[in-house]
Coordinates of C-alpha atoms in Angstrom, one line a residue:
M1339 CA 1.5 14.3 -15.5
E1340 CA 4.7 16.2 -14.9
R1341 CA 3.8 17.5 -11.5
L1342 CA 1.3 16.4 -8.9
I1343 CA 0.4 19.9 -7.7
Q1344 CA -1.5 21.9 -10.3
A1345 CA -1.1 25.7 -11.1
N1346 CA -4.0 26.5 -8.7
G1347 CA -2.0 25.0 -5.8
Q1348 CA -4.2 21.9 -5.6
P1349 CA -3.2 18.2 -6.2
H1350 CA -4.5 16.0 -9.0
Y1351 CA -6.6 13.5 -7.2
G1352 CA -7.4 9.9 -8.3
I1353 CA -5.8 6.7 -9.5
F1354 CA -3.3 7.3 -12.3
S1355 CA -2.0 5.1 -15.0
S1356 CA 1.6 6.3 -14.3
A1357 CA 3.4 8.3 -11.6
P1358 CA 3.7 12.1 -11.7
G1359 CA 7.2 13.3 -12.6
E1360 CA 7.5 15.2 -9.3
V1361 CA 5.6 15.5 -6.1
N1362 CA 6.1 19.3 -6.0
Y1363 CA 4.7 19.8 -2.5
R1364 CA 6.2 23.3 -2.1
D1365 CA 3.6 24.5 -4.7
F1366 CA 0.7 23.3 -2.6
D1367 CA -1.7 26.0 -1.4
F1368 CA -1.5 24.8 2.2
R1369 CA -4.2 26.2 4.6
S1370 CA -5.1 25.9 8.2
P1371 CA -8.4 24.2 9.0
M1372 CA -9.9 27.7 9.3
G1373 CA -8.6 28.7 5.9
R1374 CA -5.5 30.8 6.7
R1375 CA -2.8 30.4 4.1
L1376 CA 0.3 28.8 5.7
G1377 CA 3.9 29.6 4.8
A1378 CA 7.1 27.7 3.9
L1379 CA 7.8 26.7 7.5
A1380 CA 4.5 25.0 8.0
K1381 CA 4.8 23.3 4.6
W1382 CA 8.1 21.9 5.6
R1383 CA 7.0 20.8 9.1
R1384 CA 3.9 19.0 8.0
F1385 CA 5.2 17.3 4.8
H1386 CA 6.2 13.7 5.4
Q1387 CA 7.7 11.2 3.0
F1388 CA 8.7 7.5 3.2
Q1389 CA 9.9 4.7 1.0
Y1390 CA 10.1 1.0 1.7
F1391 CA 11.7 -1.9 -0.1
G1392 CA 10.8 -5.5 1.0
L1393 CA 12.2 -8.9 0.1
I1394 CA 10.4 -12.2 0.3
S1395 CA 11.5 -15.7 -0.2
D1396 CA 11.2 -19.0 1.7
E1397 CA 14.8 -18.7 2.9
L1398 CA 15.2 -15.0 3.6
I1399 CA 12.9 -12.1 4.5
G1400 CA 14.0 -8.5 4.5
G1401 CA 12.9 -4.9 4.8
C1402 CA 14.4 -1.5 4.5
A1403 CA 12.6 1.8 5.1
L1404 CA 13.5 5.5 5.1
A1405 CA 11.3 8.3 6.4
N1406 CA 11.5 12.1 6.4
L1407 CA 9.4 13.4 9.3
S1408 CA 10.8 16.9 9.0
L1409 CA 12.0 17.1 12.6
L1410 CA 13.5 13.6 12.4
G1411 CA 14.9 11.3 9.7
V1412 CA 14.3 7.6 10.4
G1413 CA 15.6 4.4 8.8
F1414 CA 15.5 0.8 9.6
V1415 CA 16.7 -2.5 8.0
Y1416 CA 16.2 -6.1 9.0
L1417 CA 16.8 -9.6 7.7
F1418 CA 15.0 -12.7 9.0
H1419 CA 16.1 -16.3 8.4
P1420 CA 13.0 -18.5 8.8
A1421 CA 14.8 -21.8 9.1
S1422 CA 16.8 -20.7 12.2
G1423 CA 14.5 -18.0 13.5
R1424 CA 17.6 -15.7 13.6
M1425 CA 17.2 -12.0 12.8
I1426 CA 19.4 -8.9 12.2
E1427 CA 17.9 -5.5 12.7
H1428 CA 19.2 -1.9 12.9
Q1429 CA 17.4 1.4 13.5
F1430 CA 18.6 4.9 12.8
R1431 CA 17.2 8.3 13.9
M1432 CA 18.7 11.5 12.5
P1433 CA 17.6 14.8 14.2
L1434 CA 16.2 17.3 11.7
G1435 CA 17.0 14.8 9.0
L1436 CA 20.7 15.5 9.0
G1437 CA 22.6 12.9 7.0
T1438 CA 19.5 12.1 4.9
D1439 CA 18.5 13.1 1.4
F1440 CA 15.0 12.6 -0.2
S1441 CA 14.1 12.9 -3.9
Q1442 CA 10.5 14.1 -4.6
Q1443 CA 10.4 12.2 -7.9
P1444 CA 8.7 8.8 -7.3
N1445 CA 10.3 7.2 -10.4
A1446 CA 13.7 8.9 -10.3
G1447 CA 16.3 10.1 -7.9
V1448 CA 17.8 8.8 -4.6
C1449 CA 16.6 8.6 -1.0
E1450 CA 19.3 7.8 1.4
L1451 CA 20.5 7.9 5.0
R1452 CA 24.1 8.0 6.2
S1453 CA 25.1 7.4 9.8
G1454 CA 28.8 6.8 10.4
R1455 CA 29.8 3.8 8.3
N1456 CA 26.1 2.8 7.7
L1457 CA 24.3 3.6 4.5
L1458 CA 20.7 2.9 3.5
R1459 CA 20.0 3.9 -0.2
L1460 CA 17.0 3.6 -2.4
E1461 CA 17.4 4.6 -6.0
N1462 CA 14.7 4.7 -8.7
D1463 CA 15.6 4.9 -12.4
A1464 CA 13.0 6.4 -14.7
A1465 CA 14.6 5.2 -17.9
T1466 CA 14.7 1.5 -17.0
R1467 CA 11.8 1.6 -14.4
E1468 CA 14.1 -0.1 -12.0
K1469 CA 14.0 0.2 -8.2
R1470 CA 17.3 -0.5 -6.4
L1471 CA 18.2 -1.0 -2.8
L1472 CA 21.7 -0.7 -1.3
V1473 CA 22.5 -1.3 2.3
E1474 CA 26.0 -1.2 3.7
L1475 CA 26.4 -1.5 7.5
A1476 CA 29.3 -1.2 9.8
D1477 CA 28.9 -4.8 11.0
G1478 CA 29.6 -6.0 7.4
T1479 CA 26.0 -6.6 6.3
R1480 CA 25.5 -5.7 2.7
I1481 CA 22.3 -5.9 0.6
E1482 CA 22.1 -5.2 -3.1
A1483 CA 18.6 -5.8 -4.6
S1484 CA 16.7 -4.6 -7.6
F1485 CA 13.6 -5.2 -9.7
S1486 CA 12.1 -3.8 -12.8
E1487 CA 8.5 -2.8 -13.7
A1488 CA 9.3 -3.0 -17.4
Q1489 CA 10.4 -6.6 -17.9
P1490 CA 7.8 -8.2 -17.6
A1491 CA 5.3 -5.3 -17.7
F1492 CA 3.9 -4.3 -14.4
Q1493 CA 1.2 -1.7 -13.5
P1494 CA 1.9 0.0 -10.2
M1495 CA -0.8 1.5 -8.0
C1496 CA -0.5 5.3 -8.2
V1497 CA -3.1 7.1 -6.2
C1498 CA -3.6 10.5 -4.6
T1499 CA -6.3 11.0 -1.9
P1500 CA -7.6 13.9 0.2
T1501 CA -6.5 13.7 3.8
A1502 CA -8.4 15.2 6.7
V1503 CA -9.5 18.9 6.2
N1504 CA -6.4 20.3 4.6
G1505 CA -4.1 17.5 3.4
W1506 CA -3.4 14.9 0.7
V1507 CA -1.3 11.8 0.3
Y1508 CA 0.3 10.4 -2.9
A1509 CA 1.1 6.7 -2.7
Q1510 CA 2.8 4.4 -5.2
K1511 CA 2.7 0.6 -4.5
V1512 CA 4.3 -2.4 -6.1
A1513 CA 4.1 -6.1 -5.1
G1514 CA 4.5 -9.4 -6.9
V1515 CA 7.7 -8.7 -8.8
R1516 CA 10.7 -10.9 -9.0
C1517 CA 13.9 -9.6 -7.4
T1518 CA 17.6 -10.1 -8.1
G1519 CA 20.7 -9.2 -6.1
Q1520 CA 23.0 -10.4 -3.3
V1521 CA 22.9 -10.4 0.5
R1522 CA 25.9 -10.8 2.7
S1523 CA 25.4 -11.0 6.5
T1524 CA 26.0 -13.1 9.6
L1525 CA 22.8 -15.1 8.6
G1526 CA 24.7 -16.2 5.5
D1527 CA 25.3 -15.2 1.9
F1528 CA 22.3 -15.3 -0.5
D1529 CA 21.7 -14.9 -4.2
L1530 CA 18.2 -13.5 -4.5
A1531 CA 17.6 -14.8 -8.0
Q1532 CA 18.6 -18.3 -6.9
L1533 CA 16.2 -18.1 -3.9
G1534 CA 13.3 -17.1 -6.3
A1535 CA 12.9 -14.0 -4.3
F1536 CA 10.1 -11.5 -4.8
A1537 CA 10.0 -7.8 -3.9
H1538 CA 7.5 -5.1 -3.0
H1539 CA 7.9 -1.3 -2.8
D1540 CA 6.1 1.7 -1.4
W1541 CA 6.8 5.4 -2.2
S1542 CA 4.5 7.7 -0.2
A1543 CA 4.5 11.4 0.5
G1544 CA 2.1 14.3 1.5
Y1545 CA 0.3 16.0 4.2
M1546 CA -1.0 13.1 6.2
R1547 CA -3.3 13.3 9.2
P1548 CA -1.3 14.7 12.2
E1549 CA -2.4 11.7 14.3
T1550 CA -3.4 8.5 12.5
H1551 CA -3.4 4.8 12.6
W1552 CA -3.4 2.1 9.9
N1553 CA -3.2 -1.6 9.2
W1554 CA -1.5 -2.9 6.0
A1555 CA -1.1 -6.3 4.4
C1556 CA 1.2 -7.2 1.5
L1557 CA 2.3 -10.5 -0.1
S1558 CA 4.5 -11.4 -3.1
G1559 CA 5.0 -14.8 -4.6
A1560 CA 3.9 -17.4 -7.1
V1561 CA 0.8 -19.5 -7.3
G1562 CA 1.7 -22.1 -9.9
E1563 CA 3.0 -20.1 -12.9
V1564 CA 1.2 -16.9 -11.8
R1565 CA 3.0 -14.1 -10.1
V1566 CA 0.8 -12.7 -7.3
G1567 CA 1.1 -9.5 -5.3
L1568 CA -1.2 -7.9 -2.8
N1569 CA -1.5 -4.5 -1.2
L1570 CA -4.3 -3.8 1.3
S1571 CA -4.7 -1.1 3.9
C1572 CA -7.3 0.3 6.3
G1573 CA -7.1 3.8 7.9
V1574 CA -5.2 5.7 5.1
N1575 CA -5.4 6.3 1.4
E1576 CA -9.1 5.5 1.2
T1577 CA -10.8 8.9 1.0
S1578 CA -12.6 9.0 -2.4
F1579 CA -10.1 6.6 -3.9
S1580 CA -8.4 3.5 -2.5
E1581 CA -4.9 2.0 -2.8
N1582 CA -6.4 -1.5 -2.2
C1583 CA -5.5 -3.9 -4.9
Y1584 CA -3.8 -7.1 -6.0
W1585 CA -1.8 -8.1 -9.0
L1586 CA -1.9 -11.2 -11.2
D1587 CA 1.1 -11.4 -13.5
G1588 CA 1.5 -7.6 -13.2
E1589 CA -2.1 -6.7 -14.0
L1590 CA -3.6 -4.5 -11.3
L1591 CA -7.1 -5.5 -9.9
P1592 CA -8.7 -3.0 -7.6
V1593 CA -10.4 -4.1 -4.3
S1594 CA -13.0 -2.4 -2.1
G1595 CA -12.6 -1.6 1.6
V1596 CA -11.0 -4.3 3.8
H1597 CA -11.3 -5.3 7.5
F1598 CA -8.4 -6.5 9.6
Q1599 CA -9.2 -8.6 12.6
F1600 CA -6.4 -9.5 15.0
D1601 CA -5.1 -9.3 18.6
R1602 CA -3.1 -6.1 19.0
D1603 CA -1.4 -7.5 22.1
Q1604 CA -0.4 -10.7 20.4
P1605 CA 0.4 -9.7 16.8
L1606 CA 2.0 -13.1 16.0
Q1607 CA -1.4 -14.8 16.5
P1608 CA -3.6 -15.3 13.4
W1609 CA -5.0 -12.3 11.5
S1610 CA -8.2 -12.3 9.4
I1611 CA -8.3 -10.0 6.4
R1612 CA -11.4 -9.7 4.3
S1613 CA -12.7 -7.3 1.6
S1614 CA -16.3 -6.1 1.5
D1615 CA -16.6 -7.0 -2.1
G1616 CA -15.7 -10.7 -1.4
Q1617 CA -12.5 -10.7 -3.6
V1618 CA -10.2 -11.2 -0.6
E1619 CA -10.5 -13.7 2.1
L1620 CA -7.2 -14.4 3.9
R1621 CA -5.7 -15.7 7.1
F1622 CA -2.2 -14.6 8.2
V1623 CA 0.0 -16.2 10.9
G1624 CA 3.1 -14.4 12.0
E1625 CA 6.5 -15.9 12.4
G1626 CA 8.6 -12.9 13.2
L1627 CA 8.3 -9.2 14.2
H1628 CA 10.0 -5.9 13.7
R1629 CA 8.8 -3.4 16.4
E1630 CA 9.6 0.3 17.0
R1631 CA 8.4 2.6 19.7
L1632 CA 9.1 6.3 19.8
N1633 CA 7.5 9.0 22.0
L1634 CA 9.0 12.5 21.8
G1635 CA 5.8 14.4 22.5
V1636 CA 5.4 16.2 19.2
L1637 CA 6.5 12.9 17.4
A1638 CA 5.3 9.5 18.4
S1639 CA 5.1 6.1 16.8
N1640 CA 4.0 2.6 17.9
F1641 CA 5.0 0.4 14.9
K1642 CA 4.7 -3.4 14.5
Q1643 CA 5.6 -5.1 11.2
V1644 CA 4.9 -8.8 11.2
F1645 CA 6.2 -11.3 8.7
G1646 CA 4.6 -14.6 8.2
R1647 CA 2.5 -16.7 5.9
F1648 CA -0.9 -16.1 4.2
E1649 CA -3.5 -18.7 3.2
G1650 CA -6.9 -18.1 1.7
I1651 CA -8.5 -17.1 -1.6
L1652 CA -8.6 -14.3 -4.1
R1653 CA -11.7 -14.1 -6.3
P1654 CA -10.9 -11.9 -9.4
P1655 CA -14.2 -10.9 -11.1
G1656 CA -15.0 -13.2 -14.1
R1657 CA -12.0 -15.4 -13.5
E1658 CA -11.0 -18.6 -11.7
A1659 CA -10.3 -18.1 -8.1
V1660 CA -6.6 -18.0 -6.9
R1661 CA -5.9 -20.1 -3.9
I1662 CA -3.2 -18.8 -1.6
E1663 CA -1.3 -21.5 0.3
Q1664 CA 1.5 -20.6 2.7
L1665 CA 2.7 -17.5 0.8
W1666 CA 5.1 -15.3 2.7
G1667 CA 4.2 -11.7 3.3
F1668 CA 3.8 -8.8 5.8
V1669 CA 1.1 -7.2 7.9
E1670 CA 1.4 -3.9 9.9
D1671 CA -0.2 -2.2 12.9
Q1672 CA 0.9 1.4 13.0
Y1673 CA 0.1 4.4 15.2
V1674 CA 1.8 7.7 14.5
K1675 CA 1.7 11.3 15.6
W1676 CA 3.7 13.8 13.5

């Protein structure tokens, strides 16, 4: 489809075989919970968008995110070196999003944040189906990373769900793709292809619940010769349709609802993640943590992203089970008010 919002002002809902050309949120017929039509200011204030690019290998873990929260532009980037336990992390907050730019085309355009001599840039190329990350920081850190959904073929999860009484969320997820590029930092210089690195990617936007919470799990790696990716969540994107899935060599396999069991006060302790249909049974143990807290009254966030290792089993219907042994990945515990 060319546009997510239809001529009647309502989104297309469902799981799609490909991304919409544009998330044209300004055409949404946005109403109050009592049915009053809301104008351009309310559409701007309540629309939120974020994009995330993650890197996974045995020798280097990384993540970069950009978020447009209308009143605030947010960005973070981190690198974690498992062998030494050392970590680099930077956070940026831009009032009213000044210094940021966000494309509403999931497969095309640029989302970026500039703060002084620091640049976080995520670029998506529709022609090549490439996703590219560029980070240039004042301390000399530089990350160039990219992957393609075309070679070999990969089917992303593209889903739009209703949210609360008057909203919707479009989410596009990728995991289990090989990644190339270069990283230069005080942790060392790394060639991502030589590391056998994998990537995952999230592009999400819409009218999310004003106050919400979610858990999320993602892994990317290889089991023997099979490329494996996983994307599971609880708390968002599961009204009528679900983003829950995993990939085997780029083939998307949907999963039912999942339950996360963990100690919120000790997020590095083991997590248990299971799906109600029996396809997913995983244990996660954290080795590092990126944490952010923000409380500005109208905006608040309590965010923990944990990186560590998964073990367990995936049971694709009608196929041999896939055993997960010490694969790197991420889990998240997020509260947000926006």
